[in-house]
PDB file of C-alpha atoms in Angstrom:
ATOM      1  CA  MET L  10      50.453  32.238   6.446  1.00  0.00           C
ATOM      2  CA  ARG L  11      47.723  33.230   8.486  1.00  0.00           C
ATOM      3  CA  PHE L  12      46.736  35.500   5.549  1.00  0.00           C
ATOM      4  CA  LYS L  13      46.366  33.224   3.172  1.00  0.00           C
ATOM      5  CA  ASP L  14      43.925  30.898   4.839  1.00  0.00           C
ATOM      6  CA  ARG L  15      41.874  33.699   6.211  1.00  0.00           C
ATOM      7  CA  THR L  16      41.862  35.134   2.124  1.00  0.00           C
ATOM      8  CA  ARG L  17      40.856  31.314   1.151  1.00  0.00           C
ATOM      9  CA  THR L  18      38.591  30.516   4.068  1.00  0.00           C
ATOM     10  CA  ALA L  19      36.726  33.541   2.938  1.00  0.00           C
ATOM     11  CA  MET L  20      36.484  32.292  -0.747  1.00  0.00           C
ATOM     12  CA  VAL L  21      35.146  29.063   0.138  1.00  0.00           C
ATOM     13  CA  LEU L  22      32.523  31.246   2.330  1.00  0.00           C
ATOM     14  CA  THR L  23      31.597  33.999  -0.319  1.00  0.00           C
ATOM     15  CA  GLY L  24      31.138  30.742  -3.248  1.00  0.00           C
ATOM     16  CA  CYS L  25      29.101  28.472  -1.164  1.00  0.00           C
ATOM     17  CA  LEU L  26      26.416  31.512  -0.459  1.00  0.00           C
ATOM     18  CA  ALA L  27      26.897  32.681  -4.279  1.00  0.00           C
ATOM     19  CA  ALA L  28      25.564  28.804  -5.212  1.00  0.00           C
ATOM     20  CA  LEU L  29      22.799  29.243  -2.222  1.00  0.00           C
ATOM     21  CA  ALA L  30      22.058  32.132  -4.156  1.00  0.00           C
ATOM     22  CA  THR L  31      21.347  30.164  -6.887  1.00  0.00           C
ATOM     23  CA  VAL L  32      19.101  27.563  -5.421  1.00  0.00           C
ATOM     24  CA  PRO L  33      14.902  28.501  -6.146  1.00  0.00           C
ATOM     25  CA  SER L  34      13.427  28.653  -2.477  1.00  0.00           C
ATOM     26  CA  ALA L  35      10.060  27.148  -1.782  1.00  0.00           C
ATOM     27  CA  ALA L  36       9.356  30.927  -2.211  1.00  0.00           C
ATOM     28  CA  ASN L  37       9.901  30.521  -6.139  1.00  0.00           C
ATOM     29  CA  ALA L  38       8.004  27.107  -6.510  1.00  0.00           C
ATOM     30  CA  THR L  39       5.632  27.384  -9.270  1.00  0.00           C
ATOM     31  CA  PRO L  40       1.923  26.141  -8.250  1.00  0.00           C
ATOM     32  CA  GLY L  41       0.489  23.640  -9.834  1.00  0.00           C
ATOM     33  CA  SER L  42      -2.433  24.285 -12.785  1.00  0.00           C
ATOM     34  CA  GLY L  43      -4.825  21.493 -14.373  1.00  0.00           C
ATOM     35  CA  VAL L  44      -4.493  18.964 -12.187  1.00  0.00           C
ATOM     36  CA  SER L  45      -7.220  17.176  -9.916  1.00  0.00           C
ATOM     37  CA  GLY L  46      -7.241  14.625  -7.495  1.00  0.00           C
ATOM     38  CA  THR L  47      -9.744  12.482  -5.302  1.00  0.00           C
ATOM     39  CA  VAL L  48      -8.628  10.361  -2.614  1.00  0.00           C
ATOM     40  CA  LEU L  49     -10.458   6.892  -2.845  1.00  0.00           C
ATOM     41  CA  ALA L  50      -9.781   5.514   0.492  1.00  0.00           C
ATOM     42  CA  GLN L  51      -7.595   6.387   3.019  1.00  0.00           C
ATOM     43  CA  GLY L  52      -6.304   3.725   5.221  1.00  0.00           C
ATOM     44  CA  VAL L  53      -3.831   3.545   8.403  1.00  0.00           C
ATOM     45  CA  SER L  54      -1.568   0.281   9.071  1.00  0.00           C
ATOM     46  CA  GLU L  55      -1.267  -1.089  12.510  1.00  0.00           C
ATOM     47  CA  GLY L  56       2.593  -2.330  11.244  1.00  0.00           C
ATOM     48  CA  THR L  57       5.195  -1.277   9.039  1.00  0.00           C
ATOM     49  CA  LEU L  58       3.891  -2.339   5.046  1.00  0.00           C
ATOM     50  CA  LYS L  59       6.585  -4.305   3.183  1.00  0.00           C
ATOM     51  CA  LEU L  60       5.837  -4.362  -0.183  1.00  0.00           C
ATOM     52  CA  LYS L  61       7.954  -6.140  -2.924  1.00  0.00           C
ATOM     53  CA  ALA L  62       7.415  -7.487  -6.554  1.00  0.00           C
ATOM     54  CA  LYS L  63       9.538  -9.354  -8.276  1.00  0.00           C
ATOM     55  CA  GLY L  64      10.551  -8.951 -12.033  1.00  0.00           C
ATOM     56  CA  ARG L  65       8.153  -7.304 -14.718  1.00  0.00           C
ATOM     57  CA  THR L  66       4.957  -6.830 -12.341  1.00  0.00           C
ATOM     58  CA  ASP L  67       1.142  -6.122 -13.130  1.00  0.00           C
ATOM     59  CA  VAL L  68       0.038  -3.464 -11.125  1.00  0.00           C
ATOM     60  CA  VAL L  69      -3.721  -3.201 -11.049  1.00  0.00           C
ATOM     61  CA  VAL L  70      -6.121  -0.861  -8.606  1.00  0.00           C
ATOM     62  CA  ARG L  71      -9.070  -2.844  -8.041  1.00  0.00           C
ATOM     63  CA  THR L  72     -12.611  -1.439  -6.051  1.00  0.00           C
ATOM     64  CA  ILE L  73     -14.093  -4.895  -4.331  1.00  0.00           C
ATOM     65  CA  THR L  74     -17.908  -5.172  -2.469  1.00  0.00           C
ATOM     66  CA  ILE L  75     -18.643  -7.547  -0.469  1.00  0.00           C
ATOM     67  CA  ALA L  76     -22.457  -7.819   0.283  1.00  0.00           C
ATOM     68  CA  PRO L  77     -23.371  -8.715   3.422  1.00  0.00           C
ATOM     69  CA  GLY L  78     -23.127 -12.190   4.852  1.00  0.00           C
ATOM     70  CA  GLY L  79     -21.077 -12.301   1.843  1.00  0.00           C
ATOM     71  CA  SER L  80     -17.515 -13.941   1.210  1.00  0.00           C
ATOM     72  CA  THR L  81     -14.242 -14.303  -1.079  1.00  0.00           C
ATOM     73  CA  GLY L  82     -14.150 -18.048  -0.877  1.00  0.00           C
ATOM     74  CA  TRP L  83     -10.862 -19.717   0.104  1.00  0.00           C
ATOM     75  CA  HIS L  84      -8.043 -18.213  -1.984  1.00  0.00           C
ATOM     76  CA  SER L  85      -4.759 -17.046  -2.420  1.00  0.00           C
ATOM     77  CA  HIS L  86      -2.559 -15.132  -4.608  1.00  0.00           C
ATOM     78  CA  ALA L  87       0.622 -14.761  -7.110  1.00  0.00           C
ATOM     79  CA  GLY L  88       1.759 -11.240  -5.514  1.00  0.00           C
ATOM     80  CA  GLN L  89       1.030  -9.224  -3.116  1.00  0.00           C
ATOM     81  CA  LEU L  90      -2.214  -6.869  -2.146  1.00  0.00           C
ATOM     82  CA  LEU L  91      -2.367  -3.602  -0.390  1.00  0.00           C
ATOM     83  CA  ALA L  92      -5.949  -3.221   0.782  1.00  0.00           C
ATOM     84  CA  VAL L  93      -7.598   0.191   2.102  1.00  0.00           C
ATOM     85  CA  VAL L  94     -11.210  -0.473   3.746  1.00  0.00           C
ATOM     86  CA  LYS L  95     -13.071   2.065   2.954  1.00  0.00           C
ATOM     87  CA  SER L  96     -16.525   0.873   4.516  1.00  0.00           C
ATOM     88  CA  GLY L  97     -17.607  -1.558   6.928  1.00  0.00           C
ATOM     89  CA  THR L  98     -15.829  -4.628   8.466  1.00  0.00           C
ATOM     90  CA  LEU L  99     -13.884  -7.370   6.764  1.00  0.00           C
ATOM     91  CA  THR L 100     -13.561 -10.571   8.493  1.00  0.00           C
ATOM     92  CA  ARG L 101     -10.368 -12.363   7.282  1.00  0.00           C
ATOM     93  CA  THR L 102      -9.729 -16.172   8.211  1.00  0.00           C
ATOM     94  CA  LEU L 103      -6.176 -16.845   7.674  1.00  0.00           C
ATOM     95  CA  ASP L 104      -4.419 -20.385   6.462  1.00  0.00           C
ATOM     96  CA  ASP L 105      -3.644 -21.131  10.364  1.00  0.00           C
ATOM     97  CA  CYS L 106      -7.503 -20.136  11.028  1.00  0.00           C
ATOM     98  CA  SER L 107      -6.605 -17.012  13.081  1.00  0.00           C
ATOM     99  CA  VAL L 108      -8.832 -14.385  11.917  1.00  0.00           C
ATOM    100  CA  GLU L 109      -8.339 -10.689  11.525  1.00  0.00           C
ATOM    101  CA  VAL L 110     -10.925  -8.102  11.324  1.00  0.00           C
ATOM    102  CA  THR L 111     -10.089  -5.183   9.699  1.00  0.00           C
ATOM    103  CA  PRO L 112     -12.616  -2.318  10.180  1.00  0.00           C
ATOM    104  CA  ALA L 113     -12.775   0.866   8.167  1.00  0.00           C
ATOM    105  CA  GLY L 114      -9.871   3.028   7.699  1.00  0.00           C
ATOM    106  CA  ALA L 115      -7.447   0.643   8.332  1.00  0.00           C
ATOM    107  CA  ALA L 116      -4.925  -0.989   5.551  1.00  0.00           C
ATOM    108  CA  PHE L 117      -3.274  -4.433   5.560  1.00  0.00           C
ATOM    109  CA  VAL L 118      -0.904  -6.417   3.200  1.00  0.00           C
ATOM    110  CA  GLU L 119      -1.677  -9.732   1.890  1.00  0.00           C
ATOM    111  CA  PRO L 120       1.320 -11.955   1.295  1.00  0.00           C
ATOM    112  CA  SER L 121       1.312 -14.231  -1.759  1.00  0.00           C
ATOM    113  CA  GLY L 122       1.614 -17.621  -2.422  1.00  0.00           C
ATOM    114  CA  PRO L 123      -0.440 -21.142  -1.777  1.00  0.00           C
ATOM    115  CA  ARG L 124       0.755 -21.033   1.436  1.00  0.00           C
ATOM    116  CA  HIS L 125      -1.000 -17.839   2.477  1.00  0.00           C
ATOM    117  CA  ARG L 126      -4.503 -18.845   1.191  1.00  0.00           C
ATOM    118  CA  HIS L 127      -7.579 -16.555   2.997  1.00  0.00           C
ATOM    119  CA  ILE L 128     -11.048 -16.165   2.961  1.00  0.00           C
ATOM    120  CA  GLY L 129     -12.398 -12.888   3.518  1.00  0.00           C
ATOM    121  CA  ARG L 130     -16.041 -12.115   4.913  1.00  0.00           C
ATOM    122  CA  ASN L 131     -18.307  -9.403   5.618  1.00  0.00           C
ATOM    123  CA  LEU L 132     -20.594 -10.303   8.868  1.00  0.00           C
ATOM    124  CA  GLY L 133     -21.982  -7.088   9.475  1.00  0.00           C
ATOM    125  CA  THR L 134     -24.903  -5.634   8.164  1.00  0.00           C
ATOM    126  CA  GLU L 135     -23.654  -2.934   5.824  1.00  0.00           C
ATOM    127  CA  PRO L 136     -20.800  -3.778   2.043  1.00  0.00           C
ATOM    128  CA  VAL L 137     -17.416  -4.097   3.034  1.00  0.00           C
ATOM    129  CA  VAL L 138     -15.623  -1.723   0.097  1.00  0.00           C
ATOM    130  CA  LEU L 139     -12.450  -2.291  -0.396  1.00  0.00           C
ATOM    131  CA  TYR L 140      -9.486  -0.503  -2.347  1.00  0.00           C
ATOM    132  CA  VAL L 141      -6.889  -2.959  -3.060  1.00  0.00           C
ATOM    133  CA  THR L 142      -3.778  -2.613  -5.232  1.00  0.00           C
ATOM    134  CA  TYR L 143      -2.764  -5.760  -6.781  1.00  0.00           C
ATOM    135  CA  LEU L 144       1.152  -6.366  -7.088  1.00  0.00           C
ATOM    136  CA  LEU L 145       0.912  -9.576  -9.790  1.00  0.00           C
ATOM    137  CA  PRO L 146       3.807 -11.207 -11.743  1.00  0.00           C
ATOM    138  CA  LYS L 147       2.765 -10.274 -15.217  1.00  0.00           C
ATOM    139  CA  GLY L 148       0.079 -12.374 -16.467  1.00  0.00           C
ATOM    140  CA  SER L 149      -1.369 -13.590 -13.521  1.00  0.00           C
ATOM    141  CA  PRO L 150      -4.806 -13.518 -12.875  1.00  0.00           C
ATOM    142  CA  LEU L 151      -6.017 -11.018  -9.519  1.00  0.00           C
ATOM    143  CA  SER L 152      -6.854 -14.724  -7.210  1.00  0.00           C
ATOM    144  CA  ASN L 153      -6.247 -18.234  -7.168  1.00  0.00           C
ATOM    145  CA  ASP L 154      -8.915 -20.551  -5.877  1.00  0.00           C
ATOM    146  CA  ALA L 155      -7.975 -22.923  -3.043  1.00  0.00           C
ATOM    147  CA  ASP L 156      -9.013 -26.207  -1.127  1.00  0.00           C
ATOM    148  CA  ALA L 157      -9.979 -25.036   3.061  1.00  0.00           C
ATOM    149  CA  PRO L 158      -7.376 -26.071   5.610  1.00  0.00           C
ATOM    150  CA  PRO L 159      -8.143 -28.546   7.372  1.00  0.00           C
ATOM    151  CA  CYS L 160      -8.065 -26.541  10.564  1.00  0.00           C
ATOM    152  CA  ALA L 161     -11.449 -24.805   8.613  1.00  0.00           C
ATOM    153  CA  GLY L 162     -13.497 -27.469   9.244  1.00  0.00           C
ATOM    154  CA  ARG L 163     -13.116 -28.299  12.805  1.00  0.00           C
TER     155      ARG L 163
END
């Protein structure tokens, strides 16, 4: 009985080694050709990024430039946005009138819906350049104008 167990174990090990021998290794990987890429912007998120899209989704990638002293106006989005600040410093005032300052090299997610209205401002002396990926319900506009919240008048 012991001989059969050893034989069976040896056969299983031999089979495993044979199977591993047929798996291509990294040394056998083929290099790509005719492919190039350009990093448009790179940012680091201070927290966990959670993106979700329901149903058919328009995915739009856009560059936005805000001149010194410029602003986006109060608005909201029907879907989430992932933004990277390429240059300058973006100052956003949120629906509760809290302020978030996002420097170049940082990334953030803007939540969706009218209760997440906000305004983006460039309070600096150089243009703010953003690279933004929109995840919008199919056919939605990039943004929806919104009234300033009551706290903004204080």
